[in-house]
GROMACS .gro file of C-alpha atoms in nm:
model
  386
    1UNK     CA    1   0.000   0.000   0.000
    2UNK     CA    2   0.136   0.341  -0.093
    3UNK     CA    3  -0.061   0.526   0.177
    4UNK     CA    4  -0.161   0.277   0.452
    5UNK     CA    5  -0.267   0.551   0.695
    6UNK     CA    6  -0.509   0.702   0.445
    7UNK     CA    7  -0.663   0.361   0.371
    8UNK     CA    8  -0.699   0.288   0.743
    9UNK     CA    9  -0.861   0.628   0.795
   10UNK     CA   10  -1.096   0.560   0.505
   11UNK     CA   11  -1.211   0.233   0.664
   12UNK     CA   12  -1.248   0.362   1.021
   13UNK     CA   13  -1.396   0.704   0.954
   14UNK     CA   14  -1.750   0.579   0.868
   15UNK     CA   15  -1.764   0.404   1.206
   16UNK     CA   16  -1.666   0.729   1.372
   17UNK     CA   17  -1.936   0.919   1.181
   18UNK     CA   18  -2.203   0.663   1.273
   19UNK     CA   19  -2.101   0.677   1.640
   20UNK     CA   20  -2.111   1.056   1.629
   21UNK     CA   21  -2.458   1.057   1.474
   22UNK     CA   22  -2.587   0.805   1.728
   23UNK     CA   23  -2.455   1.023   2.009
   24UNK     CA   24  -2.606   1.335   1.856
   25UNK     CA   25  -2.947   1.182   1.794
   26UNK     CA   26  -2.971   1.015   2.136
   27UNK     CA   27  -3.189   1.292   2.287
   28UNK     CA   28  -3.453   1.236   2.017
   29UNK     CA   29  -3.533   0.880   2.120
   30UNK     CA   30  -3.448   0.915   2.489
   31UNK     CA   31  -3.668   1.220   2.526
   32UNK     CA   32  -3.590   1.521   2.744
   33UNK     CA   33  -3.639   1.359   3.086
   34UNK     CA   34  -3.330   1.503   3.254
   35UNK     CA   35  -3.459   1.440   3.612
   36UNK     CA   36  -3.610   1.109   3.714
   37UNK     CA   37  -3.951   1.135   3.886
   38UNK     CA   38  -3.913   1.148   4.264
   39UNK     CA   39  -4.144   1.119   4.565
   40UNK     CA   40  -4.230   1.378   4.830
   41UNK     CA   41  -4.405   1.304   5.161
   42UNK     CA   42  -4.697   1.538   5.235
   43UNK     CA   43  -4.797   1.578   5.599
   44UNK     CA   44  -5.127   1.762   5.645
   45UNK     CA   45  -5.157   1.875   6.007
   46UNK     CA   46  -5.427   2.129   5.923
   47UNK     CA   47  -5.681   1.872   5.795
   48UNK     CA   48  -5.917   2.125   5.639
   49UNK     CA   49  -6.131   2.088   5.329
   50UNK     CA   50  -5.901   2.325   5.140
   51UNK     CA   51  -5.579   2.135   5.223
   52UNK     CA   52  -5.741   1.801   5.134
   53UNK     CA   53  -5.859   1.943   4.803
   54UNK     CA   54  -5.515   2.086   4.740
   55UNK     CA   55  -5.351   1.751   4.817
   56UNK     CA   56  -5.588   1.577   4.578
   57UNK     CA   57  -5.501   1.824   4.304
   58UNK     CA   58  -5.133   1.756   4.351
   59UNK     CA   59  -5.181   1.378   4.343
   60UNK     CA   60  -5.406   1.378   4.034
   61UNK     CA   61  -5.204   1.624   3.824
   62UNK     CA   62  -5.061   1.446   3.517
   63UNK     CA   63  -4.814   1.729   3.457
   64UNK     CA   64  -4.698   1.726   3.820
   65UNK     CA   65  -4.659   1.347   3.825
   66UNK     CA   66  -4.409   1.363   3.538
   67UNK     CA   67  -4.164   1.512   3.787
   68UNK     CA   68  -4.288   1.457   4.142
   69UNK     CA   69  -4.546   1.234   4.312
   70UNK     CA   70  -4.692   1.312   4.654
   71UNK     CA   71  -4.737   1.052   4.925
   72UNK     CA   72  -4.980   1.160   5.197
   73UNK     CA   73  -4.857   1.030   5.534
   74UNK     CA   74  -4.784   1.115   5.899
   75UNK     CA   75  -4.482   1.311   6.017
   76UNK     CA   76  -4.324   1.008   6.187
   77UNK     CA   77  -4.355   0.788   5.879
   78UNK     CA   78  -4.230   1.072   5.658
   79UNK     CA   79  -3.916   1.107   5.870
   80UNK     CA   80  -3.862   0.732   5.846
   81UNK     CA   81  -3.894   0.742   5.465
   82UNK     CA   82  -3.648   1.033   5.452
   83UNK     CA   83  -3.403   0.842   5.669
   84UNK     CA   84  -3.427   0.542   5.435
   85UNK     CA   85  -3.364   0.769   5.131
   86UNK     CA   86  -3.699   0.677   4.972
   87UNK     CA   87  -3.823   1.036   4.931
   88UNK     CA   88  -3.664   1.361   4.820
   89UNK     CA   89  -3.839   1.593   5.065
   90UNK     CA   90  -4.106   1.634   5.332
   91UNK     CA   91  -4.374   1.903   5.316
   92UNK     CA   92  -4.560   1.980   5.638
   93UNK     CA   93  -4.877   2.192   5.622
   94UNK     CA   94  -4.896   2.315   5.985
   95UNK     CA   95  -5.217   2.350   6.185
   96UNK     CA   96  -5.390   2.677   6.101
   97UNK     CA   97  -5.231   2.691   5.755
   98UNK     CA   98  -5.558   2.765   5.573
   99UNK     CA   99  -5.676   3.032   5.819
  100UNK     CA  100  -5.337   3.204   5.804
  101UNK     CA  101  -5.372   3.237   5.428
  102UNK     CA  102  -5.719   3.384   5.465
  103UNK     CA  103  -5.601   3.659   5.700
  104UNK     CA  104  -5.265   3.726   5.535
  105UNK     CA  105  -5.052   3.578   5.814
  106UNK     CA  106  -4.899   3.328   5.569
  107UNK     CA  107  -4.793   3.059   5.812
  108UNK     CA  108  -4.515   2.885   5.615
  109UNK     CA  109  -4.525   2.526   5.499
  110UNK     CA  110  -4.224   2.344   5.639
  111UNK     CA  111  -4.004   2.178   5.373
  112UNK     CA  112  -3.727   1.936   5.468
  113UNK     CA  113  -3.497   1.826   5.187
  114UNK     CA  114  -3.303   1.504   5.151
  115UNK     CA  115  -2.928   1.570   5.158
  116UNK     CA  116  -2.872   1.243   4.973
  117UNK     CA  117  -3.081   1.368   4.681
  118UNK     CA  118  -2.960   1.728   4.644
  119UNK     CA  119  -3.083   1.784   4.286
  120UNK     CA  120  -3.438   1.666   4.356
  121UNK     CA  121  -3.449   1.851   4.688
  122UNK     CA  122  -3.330   2.176   4.528
  123UNK     CA  123  -3.577   2.141   4.241
  124UNK     CA  124  -3.866   2.089   4.483
  125UNK     CA  125  -3.750   2.386   4.693
  126UNK     CA  126  -3.763   2.606   4.384
  127UNK     CA  127  -4.114   2.478   4.307
  128UNK     CA  128  -4.232   2.562   4.660
  129UNK     CA  129  -4.076   2.909   4.645
  130UNK     CA  130  -4.257   2.970   4.317
  131UNK     CA  131  -4.582   2.862   4.481
  132UNK     CA  132  -4.518   3.099   4.773
  133UNK     CA  133  -4.480   3.389   4.532
  134UNK     CA  134  -4.803   3.291   4.359
  135UNK     CA  135  -4.983   3.280   4.694
  136UNK     CA  136  -4.864   3.634   4.763
  137UNK     CA  137  -4.991   3.742   4.422
  138UNK     CA  138  -5.325   3.566   4.493
  139UNK     CA  139  -5.361   3.756   4.820
  140UNK     CA  140  -5.306   4.083   4.635
  141UNK     CA  141  -5.579   3.980   4.392
  142UNK     CA  142  -5.817   3.897   4.679
  143UNK     CA  143  -5.748   4.230   4.851
  144UNK     CA  144  -5.799   4.425   4.529
  145UNK     CA  145  -6.131   4.251   4.455
  146UNK     CA  146  -6.247   4.287   4.818
  147UNK     CA  147  -6.188   4.664   4.826
  148UNK     CA  148  -6.348   4.704   4.485
  149UNK     CA  149  -6.663   4.516   4.598
  150UNK     CA  150  -6.674   4.718   4.920
  151UNK     CA  151  -6.659   5.047   4.732
  152UNK     CA  152  -6.931   4.917   4.500
  153UNK     CA  153  -7.163   4.895   4.800
  154UNK     CA  154  -7.153   4.520   4.868
  155UNK     CA  155  -7.182   4.465   5.245
  156UNK     CA  156  -7.261   4.214   5.520
  157UNK     CA  157  -7.301   3.843   5.458
  158UNK     CA  158  -7.283   3.884   5.083
  159UNK     CA  159  -6.939   4.048   5.107
  160UNK     CA  160  -6.817   3.775   5.344
  161UNK     CA  161  -6.943   3.504   5.109
  162UNK     CA  162  -6.769   3.666   4.809
  163UNK     CA  163  -6.450   3.701   5.011
  164UNK     CA  164  -6.448   3.329   5.100
  165UNK     CA  165  -6.511   3.235   4.738
  166UNK     CA  166  -6.226   3.458   4.628
  167UNK     CA  167  -5.989   3.308   4.884
  168UNK     CA  168  -6.067   2.952   4.778
  169UNK     CA  169  -6.053   3.034   4.406
  170UNK     CA  170  -5.728   3.233   4.416
  171UNK     CA  171  -5.554   3.000   4.662
  172UNK     CA  172  -5.634   2.680   4.476
  173UNK     CA  173  -5.541   2.835   4.143
  174UNK     CA  174  -5.203   2.950   4.276
  175UNK     CA  175  -5.113   2.644   4.485
  176UNK     CA  176  -5.265   2.371   4.269
  177UNK     CA  177  -5.234   2.524   3.927
  178UNK     CA  178  -5.205   2.176   3.777
  179UNK     CA  179  -4.865   2.221   3.614
  180UNK     CA  180  -4.499   2.240   3.711
  181UNK     CA  181  -4.370   2.460   3.433
  182UNK     CA  182  -4.502   2.666   3.149
  183UNK     CA  183  -4.488   2.498   2.810
  184UNK     CA  184  -4.358   2.727   2.539
  185UNK     CA  185  -4.329   2.610   2.178
  186UNK     CA  186  -4.011   2.736   2.014
  187UNK     CA  187  -3.922   2.716   1.646
  188UNK     CA  188  -3.607   2.508   1.604
  189UNK     CA  189  -3.562   2.638   1.249
  190UNK     CA  190  -3.474   2.999   1.345
  191UNK     CA  191  -3.805   3.140   1.226
  192UNK     CA  192  -3.790   2.976   0.882
  193UNK     CA  193  -4.034   2.738   0.727
  194UNK     CA  194  -3.910   2.378   0.730
  195UNK     CA  195  -3.900   2.381   0.349
  196UNK     CA  196  -3.664   2.681   0.344
  197UNK     CA  197  -3.447   2.549   0.627
  198UNK     CA  198  -3.374   2.216   0.459
  199UNK     CA  199  -3.348   2.378   0.116
  200UNK     CA  200  -3.060   2.585   0.255
  201UNK     CA  201  -2.910   2.269   0.407
  202UNK     CA  202  -2.926   2.082   0.075
  203UNK     CA  203  -2.781   2.383  -0.105
  204UNK     CA  204  -2.480   2.395   0.130
  205UNK     CA  205  -2.417   2.021   0.087
  206UNK     CA  206  -2.429   2.060  -0.292
  207UNK     CA  207  -2.184   2.353  -0.275
  208UNK     CA  208  -1.938   2.133  -0.083
  209UNK     CA  209  -1.982   1.842  -0.326
  210UNK     CA  210  -1.924   2.074  -0.623
  211UNK     CA  211  -1.595   2.197  -0.477
  212UNK     CA  212  -1.483   1.842  -0.400
  213UNK     CA  213  -1.555   1.687  -0.740
  214UNK     CA  214  -1.445   1.991  -0.941
  215UNK     CA  215  -1.103   1.985  -0.771
  216UNK     CA  216  -1.079   1.607  -0.822
  217UNK     CA  217  -1.135   1.657  -1.195
  218UNK     CA  218  -0.859   1.918  -1.202
  219UNK     CA  219  -0.607   1.711  -1.005
  220UNK     CA  220  -0.544   1.424  -1.248
  221UNK     CA  221  -0.205   1.264  -1.309
  222UNK     CA  222  -0.125   1.474  -1.615
  223UNK     CA  223  -0.176   1.796  -1.424
  224UNK     CA  224   0.048   1.657  -1.148
  225UNK     CA  225   0.329   1.616  -1.404
  226UNK     CA  226   0.255   1.966  -1.540
  227UNK     CA  227   0.286   2.109  -1.189
  228UNK     CA  228   0.625   1.944  -1.143
  229UNK     CA  229   0.746   2.092  -1.472
  230UNK     CA  230   0.627   2.438  -1.371
  231UNK     CA  231   0.809   2.402  -1.040
  232UNK     CA  232   1.131   2.303  -1.218
  233UNK     CA  233   1.091   2.605  -1.447
  234UNK     CA  234   1.089   2.831  -1.142
  235UNK     CA  235   0.718   2.904  -1.102
  236UNK     CA  236   0.668   2.964  -0.730
  237UNK     CA  237   0.419   2.788  -0.508
  238UNK     CA  238   0.205   3.098  -0.456
  239UNK     CA  239   0.138   3.122  -0.828
  240UNK     CA  240   0.054   2.751  -0.860
  241UNK     CA  241  -0.185   2.749  -0.564
  242UNK     CA  242  -0.340   3.080  -0.669
  243UNK     CA  243  -0.392   2.944  -1.021
  244UNK     CA  244  -0.560   2.632  -0.878
  245UNK     CA  245  -0.785   2.847  -0.662
  246UNK     CA  246  -0.882   3.081  -0.947
  247UNK     CA  247  -0.958   2.799  -1.195
  248UNK     CA  248  -1.153   2.603  -0.932
  249UNK     CA  249  -1.346   2.915  -0.827
  250UNK     CA  250  -1.444   2.989  -1.187
  251UNK     CA  251  -1.573   2.633  -1.232
  252UNK     CA  252  -1.762   2.624  -0.903
  253UNK     CA  253  -1.900   2.977  -0.947
  254UNK     CA  254  -2.087   2.864  -1.256
  255UNK     CA  255  -2.232   2.570  -1.065
  256UNK     CA  256  -2.317   2.790  -0.765
  257UNK     CA  257  -2.505   3.031  -0.987
  258UNK     CA  258  -2.698   2.748  -1.151
  259UNK     CA  259  -2.788   2.599  -0.812
  260UNK     CA  260  -2.908   2.935  -0.679
  261UNK     CA  261  -3.132   2.969  -0.984
  262UNK     CA  262  -3.265   2.616  -0.943
  263UNK     CA  263  -3.341   2.668  -0.573
  264UNK     CA  264  -3.508   3.008  -0.619
  265UNK     CA  265  -3.851   2.837  -0.637
  266UNK     CA  266  -3.790   2.673  -0.298
  267UNK     CA  267  -3.637   2.974  -0.122
  268UNK     CA  268  -3.851   3.281  -0.175
  269UNK     CA  269  -3.622   3.550  -0.031
  270UNK     CA  270  -3.294   3.507  -0.221
  271UNK     CA  271  -3.132   3.851  -0.218
  272UNK     CA  272  -2.787   4.002  -0.278
  273UNK     CA  273  -2.665   3.913   0.074
  274UNK     CA  274  -2.778   3.554   0.023
  275UNK     CA  275  -2.588   3.530  -0.307
  276UNK     CA  276  -2.276   3.686  -0.149
  277UNK     CA  277  -2.275   3.431   0.135
  278UNK     CA  278  -2.327   3.145  -0.111
  279UNK     CA  279  -2.027   3.243  -0.323
  280UNK     CA  280  -1.807   3.313  -0.019
  281UNK     CA  281  -1.887   2.970   0.120
  282UNK     CA  282  -1.804   2.811  -0.217
  283UNK     CA  283  -1.466   2.991  -0.225
  284UNK     CA  284  -1.396   2.888   0.136
  285UNK     CA  285  -1.460   2.521   0.059
  286UNK     CA  286  -1.241   2.554  -0.253
  287UNK     CA  287  -0.955   2.678  -0.035
  288UNK     CA  288  -1.022   2.402   0.219
  289UNK     CA  289  -1.006   2.120  -0.039
  290UNK     CA  290  -0.696   2.273  -0.201
  291UNK     CA  291  -0.537   2.261   0.144
  292UNK     CA  292  -0.628   1.891   0.168
  293UNK     CA  293  -0.449   1.821  -0.162
  294UNK     CA  294  -0.145   2.016  -0.041
  295UNK     CA  295  -0.095   1.773   0.249
  296UNK     CA  296  -0.082   1.475   0.013
  297UNK     CA  297  -0.445   1.356   0.000
  298UNK     CA  298  -0.512   1.275  -0.365
  299UNK     CA  299  -0.689   1.034  -0.597
  300UNK     CA  300  -0.952   0.802  -0.455
  301UNK     CA  301  -0.844   0.881  -0.101
  302UNK     CA  302  -0.923   1.247  -0.167
  303UNK     CA  303  -1.281   1.163  -0.272
  304UNK     CA  304  -1.335   0.922   0.021
  305UNK     CA  305  -1.195   1.154   0.286
  306UNK     CA  306  -1.365   1.454   0.126
  307UNK     CA  307  -1.706   1.285   0.141
  308UNK     CA  308  -1.646   1.188   0.503
  309UNK     CA  309  -1.555   1.546   0.592
  310UNK     CA  310  -1.871   1.674   0.419
  311UNK     CA  311  -2.077   1.427   0.621
  312UNK     CA  312  -1.897   1.531   0.940
  313UNK     CA  313  -1.945   1.903   0.871
  314UNK     CA  314  -2.313   1.848   0.788
  315UNK     CA  315  -2.392   1.639   1.096
  316UNK     CA  316  -2.217   1.868   1.345
  317UNK     CA  317  -2.316   2.208   1.210
  318UNK     CA  318  -2.693   2.173   1.238
  319UNK     CA  319  -2.784   2.151   0.870
  320UNK     CA  320  -2.911   1.791   0.888
  321UNK     CA  321  -3.082   1.842   1.224
  322UNK     CA  322  -3.111   2.179   1.401
  323UNK     CA  323  -2.856   2.227   1.680
  324UNK     CA  324  -3.138   2.262   1.932
  325UNK     CA  325  -3.200   1.886   1.888
  326UNK     CA  326  -2.833   1.796   1.932
  327UNK     CA  327  -2.600   1.785   2.234
  328UNK     CA  328  -2.426   2.103   2.351
  329UNK     CA  329  -2.094   1.952   2.236
  330UNK     CA  330  -2.205   1.976   1.875
  331UNK     CA  331  -2.294   2.342   1.910
  332UNK     CA  332  -1.951   2.417   2.062
  333UNK     CA  333  -1.770   2.239   1.778
  334UNK     CA  334  -1.990   2.396   1.511
  335UNK     CA  335  -1.845   2.741   1.584
  336UNK     CA  336  -1.524   2.624   1.412
  337UNK     CA  337  -1.694   2.494   1.098
  338UNK     CA  338  -1.748   2.709   0.787
  339UNK     CA  339  -2.082   2.535   0.721
  340UNK     CA  340  -2.227   2.671   1.046
  341UNK     CA  341  -2.140   3.030   0.955
  342UNK     CA  342  -2.263   2.991   0.600
  343UNK     CA  343  -2.596   2.860   0.726
  344UNK     CA  344  -2.621   3.144   0.980
  345UNK     CA  345  -2.542   3.399   0.711
  346UNK     CA  346  -2.797   3.259   0.464
  347UNK     CA  347  -3.070   3.253   0.729
  348UNK     CA  348  -2.981   3.608   0.838
  349UNK     CA  349  -3.004   3.722   0.476
  350UNK     CA  350  -3.351   3.568   0.440
  351UNK     CA  351  -3.491   3.721   0.759
  352UNK     CA  352  -3.343   4.060   0.668
  353UNK     CA  353  -3.073   4.062   0.936
  354UNK     CA  354  -2.718   4.175   0.864
  355UNK     CA  355  -2.490   3.877   0.783
  356UNK     CA  356  -2.175   4.083   0.848
  357UNK     CA  357  -2.028   3.844   1.106
  358UNK     CA  358  -2.074   3.546   0.873
  359UNK     CA  359  -1.915   3.735   0.584
  360UNK     CA  360  -1.613   3.831   0.793
  361UNK     CA  361  -1.564   3.479   0.928
  362UNK     CA  362  -1.598   3.313   0.586
  363UNK     CA  363  -1.343   3.555   0.438
  364UNK     CA  364  -1.105   3.487   0.728
  365UNK     CA  365  -1.147   3.109   0.690
  366UNK     CA  366  -1.092   3.128   0.315
  367UNK     CA  367  -0.765   3.318   0.361
  368UNK     CA  368  -0.668   3.086   0.646
  369UNK     CA  369  -0.708   2.769   0.438
  370UNK     CA  370  -0.523   2.936   0.147
  371UNK     CA  371  -0.229   3.023   0.375
  372UNK     CA  372  -0.224   2.670   0.519
  373UNK     CA  373  -0.213   2.523   0.167
  374UNK     CA  374   0.074   2.754   0.079
  375UNK     CA  375   0.271   2.665   0.394
  376UNK     CA  376   0.230   2.290   0.335
  377UNK     CA  377   0.335   2.322  -0.029
  378UNK     CA  378   0.645   2.522   0.066
  379UNK     CA  379   0.740   2.270   0.334
  380UNK     CA  380   0.700   1.980   0.091
  381UNK     CA  381   0.912   2.157  -0.172
  382UNK     CA  382   1.184   2.236   0.082
  383UNK     CA  383   1.185   1.875   0.198
  384UNK     CA  384   1.210   1.755  -0.164
  385UNK     CA  385   1.518   1.964  -0.245
  386UNK     CA  386   1.703   1.956   0.088
   0.00000   0.00000   0.00000
């Protein structure tokens, strides 16, 4: 084998890509259950109709039971369960709890957390603090309504009856509001329609494939001999690499223009900024693949490794699946990939935001890959003639 390392890399890289994709897609089939459901002991020392109703609401709430389940018990048994590490916390509703809420005394519920389950205990503490704030807001609502009804001329038994109804209504709504968190639906596609999002993704993949195969067509054996002759004749490396970049850019620019025209019926808002980002990304990938050839990756190995790199770039930059569906590691790595910045720039151009940062980064990456290609070529030439 002339290049055993390249062949080994070609064989092992697909396994690496599959492993990476499995890791990235794991949250989709595991779901987003980051905290296992835990139990809390509820000790009701007040034993009023309101606390019993509240307890029943907690126990029957489907949303609440996804995170925490309440076990109604005595204080002694609750302490025993806590000692045996079977519960995450104890909540004690003290005697006079309901009356204190009615008159604004706010006798606190006593919460004891389990030190052996710090995450669950802290989460439940935050839930109880949120409930306490809601109770305070409910009391403000009761007071406001009470004074309004009083000024409206409502008096006597009727006012007392309305006040009790308000207390029950506001208190149960705030304490047993039948959910743990607010559900907000976010758009994982940065405000774009799914059709536009994946049209941009496909366009970027085609740009990368165009650069790869166009350079492969240029780098045949005859051109390799021609390059050696030019080197012997004294043509410097900068001129050779610059000529490769210019010829490749002319070829891929034609293809980029044709692709933009073909995709104009899928992407409605193609504008000048969109076109600029598309061509800059094409030039950046040209420089990147020229750098790959400068380090000795040629022939069939160049196509194999190039395709693997395109798959790697696509899977880690959020163009196959949005980054919001992928682990945080992928998002951190994607900041170093030109595909991520091209996608960000194209989306910014569509939604009428300035793609300046993407333009600057793509230009910097293009020059960076060009300089790397030049350095590798100079080092290889020096090693050949030393």
